[in-house]
PDB file as gemmi writes it, atoms N, CA and C in Angstrom:
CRYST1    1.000    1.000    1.000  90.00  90.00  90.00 P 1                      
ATOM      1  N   UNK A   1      24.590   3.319 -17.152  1.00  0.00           N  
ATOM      2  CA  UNK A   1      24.877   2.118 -16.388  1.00  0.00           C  
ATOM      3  C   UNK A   1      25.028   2.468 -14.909  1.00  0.00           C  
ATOM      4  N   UNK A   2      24.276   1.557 -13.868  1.00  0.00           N  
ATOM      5  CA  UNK A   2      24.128   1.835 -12.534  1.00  0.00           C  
ATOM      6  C   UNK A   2      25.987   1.668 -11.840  1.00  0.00           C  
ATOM      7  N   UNK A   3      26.356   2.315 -11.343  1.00  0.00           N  
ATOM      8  CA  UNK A   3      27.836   2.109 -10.224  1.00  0.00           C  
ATOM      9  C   UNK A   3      27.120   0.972  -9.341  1.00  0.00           C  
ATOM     10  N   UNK A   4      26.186   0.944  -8.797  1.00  0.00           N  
ATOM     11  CA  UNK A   4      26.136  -0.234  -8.011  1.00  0.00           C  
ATOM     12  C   UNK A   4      25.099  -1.383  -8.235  1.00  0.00           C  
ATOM     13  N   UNK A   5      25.150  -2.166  -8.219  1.00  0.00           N  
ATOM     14  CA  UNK A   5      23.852  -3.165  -8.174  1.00  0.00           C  
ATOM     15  C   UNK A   5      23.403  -3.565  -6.669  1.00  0.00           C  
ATOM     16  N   UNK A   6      22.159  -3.722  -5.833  1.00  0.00           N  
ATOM     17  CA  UNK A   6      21.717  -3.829  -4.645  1.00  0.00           C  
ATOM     18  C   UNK A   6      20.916  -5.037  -4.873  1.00  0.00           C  
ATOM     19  N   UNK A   7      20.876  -5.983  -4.042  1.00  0.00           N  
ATOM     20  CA  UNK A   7      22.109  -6.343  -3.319  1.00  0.00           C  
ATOM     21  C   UNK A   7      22.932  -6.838  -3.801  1.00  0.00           C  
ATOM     22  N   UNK A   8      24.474  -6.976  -3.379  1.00  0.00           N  
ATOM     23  CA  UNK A   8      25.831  -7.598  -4.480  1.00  0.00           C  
ATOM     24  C   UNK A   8      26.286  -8.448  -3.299  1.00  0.00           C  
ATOM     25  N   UNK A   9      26.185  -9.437  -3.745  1.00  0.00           N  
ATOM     26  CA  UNK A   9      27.246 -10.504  -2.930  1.00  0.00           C  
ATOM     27  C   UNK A   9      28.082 -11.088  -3.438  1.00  0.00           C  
ATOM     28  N   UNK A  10      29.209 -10.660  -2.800  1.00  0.00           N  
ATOM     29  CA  UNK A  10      30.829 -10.770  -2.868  1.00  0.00           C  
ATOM     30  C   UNK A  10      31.064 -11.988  -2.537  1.00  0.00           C  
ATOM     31  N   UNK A  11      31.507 -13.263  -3.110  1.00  0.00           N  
ATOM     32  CA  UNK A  11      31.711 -14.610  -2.467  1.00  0.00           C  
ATOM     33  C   UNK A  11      33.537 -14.573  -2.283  1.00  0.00           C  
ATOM     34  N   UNK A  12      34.040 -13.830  -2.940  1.00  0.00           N  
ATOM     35  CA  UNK A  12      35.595 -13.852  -2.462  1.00  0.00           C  
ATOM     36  C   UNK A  12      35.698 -13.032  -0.914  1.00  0.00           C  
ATOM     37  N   UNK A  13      35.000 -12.179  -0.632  1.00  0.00           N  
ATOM     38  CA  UNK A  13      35.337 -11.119   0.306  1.00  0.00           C  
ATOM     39  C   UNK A  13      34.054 -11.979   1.447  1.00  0.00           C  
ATOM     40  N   UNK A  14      33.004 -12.923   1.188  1.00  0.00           N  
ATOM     41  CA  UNK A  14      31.906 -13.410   1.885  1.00  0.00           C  
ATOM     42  C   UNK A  14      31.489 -12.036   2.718  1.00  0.00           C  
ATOM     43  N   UNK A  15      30.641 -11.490   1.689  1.00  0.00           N  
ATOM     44  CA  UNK A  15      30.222 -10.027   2.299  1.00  0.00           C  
ATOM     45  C   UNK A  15      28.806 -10.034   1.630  1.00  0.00           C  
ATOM     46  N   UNK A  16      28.156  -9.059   1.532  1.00  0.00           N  
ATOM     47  CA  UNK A  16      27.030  -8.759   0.625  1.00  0.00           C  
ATOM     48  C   UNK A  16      27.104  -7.107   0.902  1.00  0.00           C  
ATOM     49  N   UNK A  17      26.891  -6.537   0.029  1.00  0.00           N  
ATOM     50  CA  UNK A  17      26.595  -5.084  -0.255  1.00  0.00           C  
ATOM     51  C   UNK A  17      25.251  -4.841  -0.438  1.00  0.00           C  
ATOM     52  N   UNK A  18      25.234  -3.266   0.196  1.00  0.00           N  
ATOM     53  CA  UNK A  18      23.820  -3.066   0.072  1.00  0.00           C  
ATOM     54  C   UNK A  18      23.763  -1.661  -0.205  1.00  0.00           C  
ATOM     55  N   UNK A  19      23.230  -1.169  -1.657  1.00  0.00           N  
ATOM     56  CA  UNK A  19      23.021   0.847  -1.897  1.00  0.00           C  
ATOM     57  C   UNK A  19      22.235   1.125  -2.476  1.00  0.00           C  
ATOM     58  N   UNK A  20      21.884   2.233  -2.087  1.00  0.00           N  
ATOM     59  CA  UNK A  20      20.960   2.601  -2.689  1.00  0.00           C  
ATOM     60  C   UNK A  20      21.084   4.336  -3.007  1.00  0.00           C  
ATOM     61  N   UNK A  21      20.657   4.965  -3.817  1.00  0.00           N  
ATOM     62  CA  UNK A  21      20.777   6.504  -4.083  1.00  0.00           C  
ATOM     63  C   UNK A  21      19.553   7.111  -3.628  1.00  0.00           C  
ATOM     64  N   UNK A  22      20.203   8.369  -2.676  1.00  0.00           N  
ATOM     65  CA  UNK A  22      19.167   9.273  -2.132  1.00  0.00           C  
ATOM     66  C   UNK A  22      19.814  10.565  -1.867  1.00  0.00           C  
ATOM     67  N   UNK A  23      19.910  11.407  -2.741  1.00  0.00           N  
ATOM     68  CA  UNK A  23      20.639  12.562  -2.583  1.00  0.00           C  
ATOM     69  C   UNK A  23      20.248  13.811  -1.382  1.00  0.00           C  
ATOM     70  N   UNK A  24      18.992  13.530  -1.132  1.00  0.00           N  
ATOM     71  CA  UNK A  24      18.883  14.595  -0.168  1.00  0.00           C  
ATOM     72  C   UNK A  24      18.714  13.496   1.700  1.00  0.00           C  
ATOM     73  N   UNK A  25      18.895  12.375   1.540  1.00  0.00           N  
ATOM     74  CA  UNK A  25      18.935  11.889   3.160  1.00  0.00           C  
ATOM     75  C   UNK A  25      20.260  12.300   3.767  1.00  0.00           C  
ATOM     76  N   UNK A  26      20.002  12.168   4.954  1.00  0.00           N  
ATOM     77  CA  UNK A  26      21.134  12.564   6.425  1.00  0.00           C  
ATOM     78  C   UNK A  26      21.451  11.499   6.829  1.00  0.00           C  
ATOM     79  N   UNK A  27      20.749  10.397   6.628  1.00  0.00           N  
ATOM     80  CA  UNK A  27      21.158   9.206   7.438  1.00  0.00           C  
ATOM     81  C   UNK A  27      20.566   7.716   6.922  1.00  0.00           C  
ATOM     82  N   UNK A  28      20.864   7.065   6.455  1.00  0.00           N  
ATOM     83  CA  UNK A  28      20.249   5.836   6.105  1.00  0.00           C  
ATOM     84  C   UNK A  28      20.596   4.542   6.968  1.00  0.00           C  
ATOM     85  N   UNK A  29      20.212   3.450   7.452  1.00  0.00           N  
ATOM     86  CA  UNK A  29      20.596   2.769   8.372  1.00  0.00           C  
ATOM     87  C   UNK A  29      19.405   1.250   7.184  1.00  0.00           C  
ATOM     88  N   UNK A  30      19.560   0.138   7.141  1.00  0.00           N  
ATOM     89  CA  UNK A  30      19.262  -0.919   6.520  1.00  0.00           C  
ATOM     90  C   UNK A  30      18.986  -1.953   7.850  1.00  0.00           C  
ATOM     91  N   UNK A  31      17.733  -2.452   7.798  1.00  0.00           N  
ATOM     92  CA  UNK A  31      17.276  -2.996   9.163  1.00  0.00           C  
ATOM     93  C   UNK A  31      16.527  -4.468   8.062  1.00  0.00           C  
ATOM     94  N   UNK A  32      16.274  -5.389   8.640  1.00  0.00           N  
ATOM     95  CA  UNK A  32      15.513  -6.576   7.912  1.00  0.00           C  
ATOM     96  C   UNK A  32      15.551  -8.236   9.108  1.00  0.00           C  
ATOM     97  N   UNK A  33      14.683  -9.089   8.341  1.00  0.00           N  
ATOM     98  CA  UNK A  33      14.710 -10.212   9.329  1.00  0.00           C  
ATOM     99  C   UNK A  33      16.077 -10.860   9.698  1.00  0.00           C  
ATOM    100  N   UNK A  34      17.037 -10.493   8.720  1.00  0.00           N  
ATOM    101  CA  UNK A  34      18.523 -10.951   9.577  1.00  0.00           C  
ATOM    102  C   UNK A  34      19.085 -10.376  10.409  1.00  0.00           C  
ATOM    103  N   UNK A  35      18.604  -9.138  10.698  1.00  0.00           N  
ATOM    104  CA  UNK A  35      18.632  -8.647  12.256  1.00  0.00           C  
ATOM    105  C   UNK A  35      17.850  -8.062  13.062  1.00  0.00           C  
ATOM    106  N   UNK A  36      16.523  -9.001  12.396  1.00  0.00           N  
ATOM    107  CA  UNK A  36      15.211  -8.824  13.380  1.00  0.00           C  
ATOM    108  C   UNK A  36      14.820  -7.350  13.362  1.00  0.00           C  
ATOM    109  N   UNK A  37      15.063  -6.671  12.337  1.00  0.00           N  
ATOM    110  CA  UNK A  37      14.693  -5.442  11.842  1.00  0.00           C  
ATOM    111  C   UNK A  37      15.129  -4.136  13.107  1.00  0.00           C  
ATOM    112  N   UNK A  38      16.623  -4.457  13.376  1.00  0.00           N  
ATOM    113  CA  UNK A  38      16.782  -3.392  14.348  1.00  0.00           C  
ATOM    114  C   UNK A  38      17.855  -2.522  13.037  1.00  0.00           C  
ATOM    115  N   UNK A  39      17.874  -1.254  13.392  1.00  0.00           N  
ATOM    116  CA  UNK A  39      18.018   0.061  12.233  1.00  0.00           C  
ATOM    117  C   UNK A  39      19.505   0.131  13.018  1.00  0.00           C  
ATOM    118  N   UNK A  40      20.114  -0.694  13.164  1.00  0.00           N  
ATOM    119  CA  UNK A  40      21.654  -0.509  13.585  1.00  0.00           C  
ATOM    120  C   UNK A  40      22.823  -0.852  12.635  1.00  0.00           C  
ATOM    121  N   UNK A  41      22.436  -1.090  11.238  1.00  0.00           N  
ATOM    122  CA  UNK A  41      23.429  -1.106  10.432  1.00  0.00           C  
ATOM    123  C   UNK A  41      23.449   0.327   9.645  1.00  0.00           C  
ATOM    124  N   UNK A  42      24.258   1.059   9.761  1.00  0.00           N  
ATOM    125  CA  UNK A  42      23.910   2.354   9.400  1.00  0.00           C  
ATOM    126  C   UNK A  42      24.838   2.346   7.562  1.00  0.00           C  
ATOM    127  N   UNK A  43      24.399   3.483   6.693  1.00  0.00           N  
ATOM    128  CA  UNK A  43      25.184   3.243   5.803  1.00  0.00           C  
ATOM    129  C   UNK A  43      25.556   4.662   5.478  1.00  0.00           C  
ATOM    130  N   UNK A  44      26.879   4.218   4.436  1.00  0.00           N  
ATOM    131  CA  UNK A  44      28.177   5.233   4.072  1.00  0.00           C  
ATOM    132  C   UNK A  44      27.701   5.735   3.255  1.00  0.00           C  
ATOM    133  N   UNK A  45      28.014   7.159   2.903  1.00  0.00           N  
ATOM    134  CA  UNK A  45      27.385   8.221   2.031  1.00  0.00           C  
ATOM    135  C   UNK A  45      28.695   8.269   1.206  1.00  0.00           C  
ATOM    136  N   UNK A  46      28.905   7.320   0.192  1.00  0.00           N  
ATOM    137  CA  UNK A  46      29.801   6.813  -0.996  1.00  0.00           C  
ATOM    138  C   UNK A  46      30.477   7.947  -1.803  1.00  0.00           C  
ATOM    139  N   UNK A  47      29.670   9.025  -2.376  1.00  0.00           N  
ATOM    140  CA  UNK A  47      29.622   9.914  -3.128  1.00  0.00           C  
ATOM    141  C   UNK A  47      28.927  10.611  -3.130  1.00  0.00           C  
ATOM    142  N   UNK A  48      28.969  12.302  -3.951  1.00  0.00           N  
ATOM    143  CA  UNK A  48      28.351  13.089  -3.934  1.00  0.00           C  
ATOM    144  C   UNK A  48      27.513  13.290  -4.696  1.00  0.00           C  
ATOM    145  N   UNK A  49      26.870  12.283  -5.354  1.00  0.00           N  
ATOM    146  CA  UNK A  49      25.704  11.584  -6.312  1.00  0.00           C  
ATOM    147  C   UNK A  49      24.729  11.152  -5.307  1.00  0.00           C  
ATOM    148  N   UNK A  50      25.090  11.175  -4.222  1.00  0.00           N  
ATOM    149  CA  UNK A  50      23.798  10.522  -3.300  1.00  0.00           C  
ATOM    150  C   UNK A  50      23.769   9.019  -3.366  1.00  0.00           C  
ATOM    151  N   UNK A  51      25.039   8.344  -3.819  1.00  0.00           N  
ATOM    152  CA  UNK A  51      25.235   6.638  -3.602  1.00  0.00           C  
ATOM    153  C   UNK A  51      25.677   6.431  -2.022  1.00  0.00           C  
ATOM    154  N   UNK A  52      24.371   5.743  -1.303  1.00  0.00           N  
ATOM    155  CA  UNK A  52      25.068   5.223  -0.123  1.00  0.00           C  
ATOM    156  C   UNK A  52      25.419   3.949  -0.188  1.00  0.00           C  
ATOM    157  N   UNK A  53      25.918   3.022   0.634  1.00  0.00           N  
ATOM    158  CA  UNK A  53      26.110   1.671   0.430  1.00  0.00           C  
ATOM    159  C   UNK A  53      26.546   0.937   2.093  1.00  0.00           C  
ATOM    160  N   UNK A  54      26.237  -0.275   2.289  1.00  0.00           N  
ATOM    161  CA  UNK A  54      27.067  -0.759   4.060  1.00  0.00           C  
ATOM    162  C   UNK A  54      27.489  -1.834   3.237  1.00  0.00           C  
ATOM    163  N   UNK A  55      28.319  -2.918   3.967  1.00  0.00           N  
ATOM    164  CA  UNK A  55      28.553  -3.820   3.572  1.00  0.00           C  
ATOM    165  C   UNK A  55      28.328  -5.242   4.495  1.00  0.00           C  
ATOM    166  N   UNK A  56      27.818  -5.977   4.904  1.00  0.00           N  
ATOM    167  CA  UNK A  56      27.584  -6.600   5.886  1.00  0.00           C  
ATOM    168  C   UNK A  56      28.441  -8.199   5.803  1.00  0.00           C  
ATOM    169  N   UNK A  57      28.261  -9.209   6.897  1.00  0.00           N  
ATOM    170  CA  UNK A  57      29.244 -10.524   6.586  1.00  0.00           C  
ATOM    171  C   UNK A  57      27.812 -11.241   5.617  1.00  0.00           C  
ATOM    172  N   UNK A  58      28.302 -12.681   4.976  1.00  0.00           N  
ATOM    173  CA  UNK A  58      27.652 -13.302   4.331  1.00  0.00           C  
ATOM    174  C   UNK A  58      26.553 -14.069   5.412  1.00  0.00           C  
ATOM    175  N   UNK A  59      25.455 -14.242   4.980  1.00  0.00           N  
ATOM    176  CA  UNK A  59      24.368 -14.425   5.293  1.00  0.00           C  
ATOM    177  C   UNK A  59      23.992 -16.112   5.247  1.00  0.00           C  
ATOM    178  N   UNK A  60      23.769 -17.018   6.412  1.00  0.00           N  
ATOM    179  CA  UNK A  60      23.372 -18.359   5.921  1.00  0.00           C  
ATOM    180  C   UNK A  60      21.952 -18.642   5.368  1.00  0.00           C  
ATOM    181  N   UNK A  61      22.405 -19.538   4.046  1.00  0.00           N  
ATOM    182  CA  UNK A  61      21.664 -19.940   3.561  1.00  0.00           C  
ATOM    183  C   UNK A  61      20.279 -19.444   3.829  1.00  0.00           C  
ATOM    184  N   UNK A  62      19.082 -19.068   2.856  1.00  0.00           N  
ATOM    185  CA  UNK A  62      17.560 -18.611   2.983  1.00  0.00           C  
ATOM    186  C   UNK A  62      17.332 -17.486   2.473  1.00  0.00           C  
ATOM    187  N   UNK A  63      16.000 -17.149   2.651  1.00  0.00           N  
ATOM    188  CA  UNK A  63      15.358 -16.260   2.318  1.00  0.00           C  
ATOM    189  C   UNK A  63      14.861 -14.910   3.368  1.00  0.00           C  
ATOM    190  N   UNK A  64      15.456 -13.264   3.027  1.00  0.00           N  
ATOM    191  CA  UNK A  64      15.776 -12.452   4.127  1.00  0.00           C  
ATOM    192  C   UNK A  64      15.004 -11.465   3.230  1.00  0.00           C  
ATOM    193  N   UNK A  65      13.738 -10.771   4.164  1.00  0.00           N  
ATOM    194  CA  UNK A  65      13.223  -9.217   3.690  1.00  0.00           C  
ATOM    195  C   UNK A  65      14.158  -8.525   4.607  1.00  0.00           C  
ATOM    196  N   UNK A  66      14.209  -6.872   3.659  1.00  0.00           N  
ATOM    197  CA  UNK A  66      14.885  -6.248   3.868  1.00  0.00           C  
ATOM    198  C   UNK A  66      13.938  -4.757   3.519  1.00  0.00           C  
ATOM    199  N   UNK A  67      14.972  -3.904   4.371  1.00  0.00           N  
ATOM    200  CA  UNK A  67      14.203  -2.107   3.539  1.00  0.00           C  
ATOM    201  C   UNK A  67      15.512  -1.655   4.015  1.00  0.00           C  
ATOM    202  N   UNK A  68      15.950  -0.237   3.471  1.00  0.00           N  
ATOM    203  CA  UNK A  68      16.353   1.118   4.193  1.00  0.00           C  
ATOM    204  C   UNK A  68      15.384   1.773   5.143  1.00  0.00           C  
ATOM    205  N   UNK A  69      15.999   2.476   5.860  1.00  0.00           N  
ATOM    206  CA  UNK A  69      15.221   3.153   6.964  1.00  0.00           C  
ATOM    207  C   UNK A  69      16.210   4.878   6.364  1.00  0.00           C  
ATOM    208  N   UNK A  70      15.187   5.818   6.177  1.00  0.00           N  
ATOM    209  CA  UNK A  70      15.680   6.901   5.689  1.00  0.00           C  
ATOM    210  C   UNK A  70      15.146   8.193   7.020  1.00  0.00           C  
ATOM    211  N   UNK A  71      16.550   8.765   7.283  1.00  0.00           N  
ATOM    212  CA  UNK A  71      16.471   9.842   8.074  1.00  0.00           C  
ATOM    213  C   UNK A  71      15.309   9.450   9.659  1.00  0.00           C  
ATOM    214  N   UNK A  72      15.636   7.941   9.914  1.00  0.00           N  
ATOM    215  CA  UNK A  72      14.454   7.683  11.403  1.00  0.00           C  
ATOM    216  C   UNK A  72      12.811   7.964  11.032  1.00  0.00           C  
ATOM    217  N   UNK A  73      12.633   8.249   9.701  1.00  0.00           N  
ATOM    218  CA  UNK A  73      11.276   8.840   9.227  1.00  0.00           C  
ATOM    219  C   UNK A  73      10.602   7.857   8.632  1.00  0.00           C  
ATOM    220  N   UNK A  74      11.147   6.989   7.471  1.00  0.00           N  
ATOM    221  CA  UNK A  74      10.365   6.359   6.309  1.00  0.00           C  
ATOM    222  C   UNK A  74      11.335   5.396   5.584  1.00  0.00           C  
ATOM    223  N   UNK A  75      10.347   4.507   5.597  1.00  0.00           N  
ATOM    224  CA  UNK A  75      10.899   2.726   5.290  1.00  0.00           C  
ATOM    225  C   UNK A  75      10.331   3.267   3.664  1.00  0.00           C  
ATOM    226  N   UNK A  76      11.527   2.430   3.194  1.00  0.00           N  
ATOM    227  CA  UNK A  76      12.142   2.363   1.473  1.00  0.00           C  
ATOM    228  C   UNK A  76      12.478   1.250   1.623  1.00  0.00           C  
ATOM    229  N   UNK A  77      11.719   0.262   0.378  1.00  0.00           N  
ATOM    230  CA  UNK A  77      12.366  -1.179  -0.657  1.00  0.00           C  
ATOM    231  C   UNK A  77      13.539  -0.960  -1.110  1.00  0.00           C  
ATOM    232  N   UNK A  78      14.211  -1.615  -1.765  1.00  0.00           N  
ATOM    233  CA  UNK A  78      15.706  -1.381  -2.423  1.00  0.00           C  
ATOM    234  C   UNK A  78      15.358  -1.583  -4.289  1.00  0.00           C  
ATOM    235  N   UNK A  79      14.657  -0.359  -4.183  1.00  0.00           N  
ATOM    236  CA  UNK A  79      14.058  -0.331  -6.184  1.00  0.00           C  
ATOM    237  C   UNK A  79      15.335  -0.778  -7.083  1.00  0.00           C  
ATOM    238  N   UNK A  80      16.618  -0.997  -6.775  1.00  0.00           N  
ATOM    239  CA  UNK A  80      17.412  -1.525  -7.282  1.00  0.00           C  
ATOM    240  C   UNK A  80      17.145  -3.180  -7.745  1.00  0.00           C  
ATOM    241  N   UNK A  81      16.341  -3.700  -6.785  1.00  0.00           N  
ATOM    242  CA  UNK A  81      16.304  -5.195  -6.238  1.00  0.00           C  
ATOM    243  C   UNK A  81      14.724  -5.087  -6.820  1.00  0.00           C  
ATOM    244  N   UNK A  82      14.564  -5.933  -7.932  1.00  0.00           N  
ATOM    245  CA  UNK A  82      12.934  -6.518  -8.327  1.00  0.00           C  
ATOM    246  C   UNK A  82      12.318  -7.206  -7.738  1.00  0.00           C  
ATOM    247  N   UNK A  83      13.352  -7.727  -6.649  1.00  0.00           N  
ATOM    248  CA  UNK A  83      12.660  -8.975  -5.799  1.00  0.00           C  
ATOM    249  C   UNK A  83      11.871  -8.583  -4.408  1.00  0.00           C  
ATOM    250  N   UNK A  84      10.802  -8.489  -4.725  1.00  0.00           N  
ATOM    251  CA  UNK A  84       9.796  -8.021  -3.322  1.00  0.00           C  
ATOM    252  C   UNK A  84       8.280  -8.474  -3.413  1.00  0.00           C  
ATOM    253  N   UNK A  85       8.074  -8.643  -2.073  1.00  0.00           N  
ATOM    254  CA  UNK A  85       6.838  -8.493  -1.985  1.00  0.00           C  
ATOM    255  C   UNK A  85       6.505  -7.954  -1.023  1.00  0.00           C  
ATOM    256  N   UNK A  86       4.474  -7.467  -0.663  1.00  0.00           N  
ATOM    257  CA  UNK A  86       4.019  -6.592   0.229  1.00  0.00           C  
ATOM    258  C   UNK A  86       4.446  -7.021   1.355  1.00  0.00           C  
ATOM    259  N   UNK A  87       4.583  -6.021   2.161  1.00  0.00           N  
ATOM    260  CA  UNK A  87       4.936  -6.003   3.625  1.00  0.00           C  
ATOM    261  C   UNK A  87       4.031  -6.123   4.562  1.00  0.00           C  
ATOM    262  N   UNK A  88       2.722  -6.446   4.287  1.00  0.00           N  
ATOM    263  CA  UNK A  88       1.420  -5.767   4.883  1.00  0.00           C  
ATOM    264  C   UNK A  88       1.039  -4.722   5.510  1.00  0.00           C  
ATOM    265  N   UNK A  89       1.223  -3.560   5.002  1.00  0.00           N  
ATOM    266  CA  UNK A  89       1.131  -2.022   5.826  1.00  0.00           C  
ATOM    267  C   UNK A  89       1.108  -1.039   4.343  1.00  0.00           C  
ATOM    268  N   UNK A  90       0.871  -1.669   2.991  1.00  0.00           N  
ATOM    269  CA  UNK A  90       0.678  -0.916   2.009  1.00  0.00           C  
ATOM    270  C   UNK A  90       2.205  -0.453   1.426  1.00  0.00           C  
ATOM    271  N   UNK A  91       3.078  -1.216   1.386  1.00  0.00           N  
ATOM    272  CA  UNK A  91       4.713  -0.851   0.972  1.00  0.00           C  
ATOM    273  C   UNK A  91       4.944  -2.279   0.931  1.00  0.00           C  
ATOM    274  N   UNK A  92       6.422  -2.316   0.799  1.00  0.00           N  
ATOM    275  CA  UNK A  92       7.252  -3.405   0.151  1.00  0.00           C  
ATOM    276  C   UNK A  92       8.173  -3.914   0.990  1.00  0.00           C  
ATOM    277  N   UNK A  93       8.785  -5.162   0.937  1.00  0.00           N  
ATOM    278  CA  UNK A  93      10.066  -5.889   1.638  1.00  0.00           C  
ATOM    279  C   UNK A  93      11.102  -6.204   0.665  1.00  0.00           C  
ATOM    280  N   UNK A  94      11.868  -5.652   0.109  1.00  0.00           N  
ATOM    281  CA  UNK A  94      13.194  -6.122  -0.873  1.00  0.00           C  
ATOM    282  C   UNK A  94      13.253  -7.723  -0.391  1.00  0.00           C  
ATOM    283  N   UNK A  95      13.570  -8.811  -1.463  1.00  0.00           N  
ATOM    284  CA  UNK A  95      13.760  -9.639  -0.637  1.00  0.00           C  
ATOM    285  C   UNK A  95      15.406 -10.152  -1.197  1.00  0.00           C  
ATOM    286  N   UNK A  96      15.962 -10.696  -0.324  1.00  0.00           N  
ATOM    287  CA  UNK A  96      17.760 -11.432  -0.778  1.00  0.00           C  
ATOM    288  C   UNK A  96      17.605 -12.909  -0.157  1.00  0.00           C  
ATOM    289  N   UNK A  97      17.952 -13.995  -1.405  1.00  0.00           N  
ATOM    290  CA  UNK A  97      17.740 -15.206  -1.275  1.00  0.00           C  
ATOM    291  C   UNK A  97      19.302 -15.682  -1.271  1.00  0.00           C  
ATOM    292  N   UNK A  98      19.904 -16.479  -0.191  1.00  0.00           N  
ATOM    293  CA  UNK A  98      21.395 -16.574  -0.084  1.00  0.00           C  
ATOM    294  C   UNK A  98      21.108 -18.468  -0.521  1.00  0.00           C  
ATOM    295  N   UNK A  99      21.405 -18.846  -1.460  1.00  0.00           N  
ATOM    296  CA  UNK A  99      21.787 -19.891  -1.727  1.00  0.00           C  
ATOM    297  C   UNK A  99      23.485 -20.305  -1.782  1.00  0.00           C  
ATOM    298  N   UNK A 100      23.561 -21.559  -1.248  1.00  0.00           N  
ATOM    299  CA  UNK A 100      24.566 -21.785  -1.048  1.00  0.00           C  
ATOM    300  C   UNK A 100      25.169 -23.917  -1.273  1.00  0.00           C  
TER     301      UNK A 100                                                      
END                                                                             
């Protein structure tokens, strides 16, 4: 059984979580159209399993692609999250639908 599910939104705490496992990155940072894809949400290295995770505020209402950005090198989907489609560049956009 997975420790985390990606993405988790918290409606008591109005947060959303976001992790993913990568045991050998230095740095992961989560960039997407809710912040115009700038790599400034950086994320916490949880455990020594290689679980990172950020936690961000709740998101209005819609539909938001998303990736990790691993080590400033290479854009990663959130394989946790089934919900994607192509990005046009031959890879993927995680997508998180905030209904409300």
């Amino acid at each position: 059984m997975k420790a985390h599910i990606s993405p988790q939104i918290n409606l008591k705490k109005n947060t959303i979580g976001f992790f993913v496992k990568n045991s050998c990155a230095n740095h992961i940072s989560l960039a997407g159209s809710f912040n115009h894809w700038a790599q400034g949400l950086q994320l916490t290295k949880l455990d020594e399993d290689g679980i990172w995770g950020v936690e961000i505020p709740m998101l209005p209402q819609g539909k938001y692609k998303y990736k990790f950005f691993i080590d400033d090198k290479m854009w990663m989907e959130d394989i946790d999250n089934p919900l994607r489609e192509p990005d046009g560049v031959n890879g993927w956009n995680s997508i998180l639908t905030i209904d409300k």
